[in-house]
């Protein structure tokens, strides 16, 4: 499935705004984080229909990617 380019741009904007809000980073810095991330690549390539996921979910994926938050379902003593 290929996403509408205008809808993708709107999704990207919403993720960047949410990332900025959650991390306290400036919008320019948040844009750089997003557009250089693996999360962005996966969304833009249509992998796993990620473009259908919610903004909060995708923002958390981005924060997990950069180690800003840790995955809550794994006990820390099991992660190497």
C-alpha atoms as a printed R data frame, in Angstrom:
   type eleno elety resid chain resno      x      y      z
1  ATOM     1    CA   UNK     A     1  0.000  0.000  0.000
2  ATOM     2    CA   UNK     A     2  1.376  3.401 -0.887
3  ATOM     3    CA   UNK     A     3  0.434  6.366  1.281
4  ATOM     4    CA   UNK     A     4 -0.738  9.693 -0.082
5  ATOM     5    CA   UNK     A     5  2.260 12.067 -0.111
6  ATOM     6    CA   UNK     A     6  0.280 14.966  1.385
7  ATOM     7    CA   UNK     A     7 -0.979 12.763  4.212
8  ATOM     8    CA   UNK     A     8  2.578 11.544  4.836
9  ATOM     9    CA   UNK     A     9  3.837 15.130  5.099
10 ATOM    10    CA   UNK     A    10  1.103 15.862  7.629
11 ATOM    11    CA   UNK     A    11  2.070 12.755  9.616
12 ATOM    12    CA   UNK     A    12  5.750 13.780  9.565
13 ATOM    13    CA   UNK     A    13  4.806 17.235 10.857
14 ATOM    14    CA   UNK     A    14  2.732 15.768 13.669
15 ATOM    15    CA   UNK     A    15  5.525 13.377 14.701
16 ATOM    16    CA   UNK     A    16  8.075 16.210 14.746
17 ATOM    17    CA   UNK     A    17  5.768 18.421 16.818
18 ATOM    18    CA   UNK     A    18  5.043 15.603 19.282
19 ATOM    19    CA   UNK     A    19  8.743 14.681 19.506
20 ATOM    20    CA   UNK     A    20  9.598 18.309 20.233
21 ATOM    21    CA   UNK     A    21  6.890 18.502 22.891
22 ATOM    22    CA   UNK     A    22  7.903 15.215 24.561
23 ATOM    23    CA   UNK     A    23 11.659 15.862 24.555
24 ATOM    24    CA   UNK     A    24 11.763 19.639 24.974
25 ATOM    25    CA   UNK     A    25 13.951 19.932 21.864
26 ATOM    26    CA   UNK     A    26 13.621 22.814 19.400
27 ATOM    27    CA   UNK     A    27 11.694 22.141 16.184
28 ATOM    28    CA   UNK     A    28 14.832 22.353 14.005
29 ATOM    29    CA   UNK     A    29 16.589 19.765 16.148
30 ATOM    30    CA   UNK     A    30 13.478 17.568 16.227
31 ATOM    31    CA   UNK     A    31 13.287 17.705 12.419
32 ATOM    32    CA   UNK     A    32 16.905 16.603 12.175
33 ATOM    33    CA   UNK     A    33 16.288 13.693 14.550
34 ATOM    34    CA   UNK     A    34 13.263 12.593 12.552
35 ATOM    35    CA   UNK     A    35 14.584 12.973  9.008
36 ATOM    36    CA   UNK     A    36 17.838 11.140  9.812
37 ATOM    37    CA   UNK     A    37 16.103  8.301 11.664
38 ATOM    38    CA   UNK     A    38 15.429  4.718 10.706
39 ATOM    39    CA   UNK     A    39 11.842  5.347 11.770
40 ATOM    40    CA   UNK     A    40 11.480  7.943  8.997
41 ATOM    41    CA   UNK     A    41 12.995  5.570  6.435
42 ATOM    42    CA   UNK     A    42 10.625  2.783  7.402
43 ATOM    43    CA   UNK     A    43  7.556  5.040  7.291
44 ATOM    44    CA   UNK     A    44  8.513  6.608  3.959
45 ATOM    45    CA   UNK     A    45  9.197  3.195  2.402
46 ATOM    46    CA   UNK     A    46  5.812  1.921  3.554
47 ATOM    47    CA   UNK     A    47  7.305 -0.893  5.644
48 ATOM    48    CA   UNK     A    48  4.658 -2.661  7.719
49 ATOM    49    CA   UNK     A    49  2.141  0.068  6.964
50 ATOM    50    CA   UNK     A    50  3.769  2.211  9.671
51 ATOM    51    CA   UNK     A    51  2.142  5.267  8.123
52 ATOM    52    CA   UNK     A    52 -1.152  3.875  9.472
53 ATOM    53    CA   UNK     A    53  0.068  3.955 13.085
54 ATOM    54    CA   UNK     A    54 -0.761  6.789 15.450
55 ATOM    55    CA   UNK     A    55  1.436  9.815 16.059
56 ATOM    56    CA   UNK     A    56  2.064  8.922 19.720
57 ATOM    57    CA   UNK     A    57  3.153  5.391 18.788
58 ATOM    58    CA   UNK     A    58  5.512  6.610 16.054
59 ATOM    59    CA   UNK     A    59  6.926  9.325 18.315
60 ATOM    60    CA   UNK     A    60  7.667  6.717 20.966
61 ATOM    61    CA   UNK     A    61  9.359  4.546 18.339
62 ATOM    62    CA   UNK     A    62 11.542  7.522 17.419
63 ATOM    63    CA   UNK     A    63 12.403  8.155 21.083
64 ATOM    64    CA   UNK     A    64 13.211  4.454 21.560
65 ATOM    65    CA   UNK     A    65 15.471  4.566 18.507
66 ATOM    66    CA   UNK     A    66 17.533  7.378 20.013
67 ATOM    67    CA   UNK     A    67 17.517  5.935 23.534
68 ATOM    68    CA   UNK     A    68 15.511  8.842 24.937
69 ATOM    69    CA   UNK     A    69 13.121  6.344 26.516
70 ATOM    70    CA   UNK     A    70 13.530  2.663 27.290
71 ATOM    71    CA   UNK     A    71 11.178 -0.121 26.287
72 ATOM    72    CA   UNK     A    72  8.864 -0.778 29.241
73 ATOM    73    CA   UNK     A    73  8.128 -4.440 28.602
74 ATOM    74    CA   UNK     A    74 11.694 -5.715 29.117
75 ATOM    75    CA   UNK     A    75 13.196 -5.973 32.603
76 ATOM    76    CA   UNK     A    76 16.496 -4.104 32.544
77 ATOM    77    CA   UNK     A    77 18.445 -7.112 33.876
78 ATOM    78    CA   UNK     A    78 17.534 -9.113 30.739
79 ATOM    79    CA   UNK     A    79 18.705 -6.477 28.263
80 ATOM    80    CA   UNK     A    80 22.383 -6.693 27.327
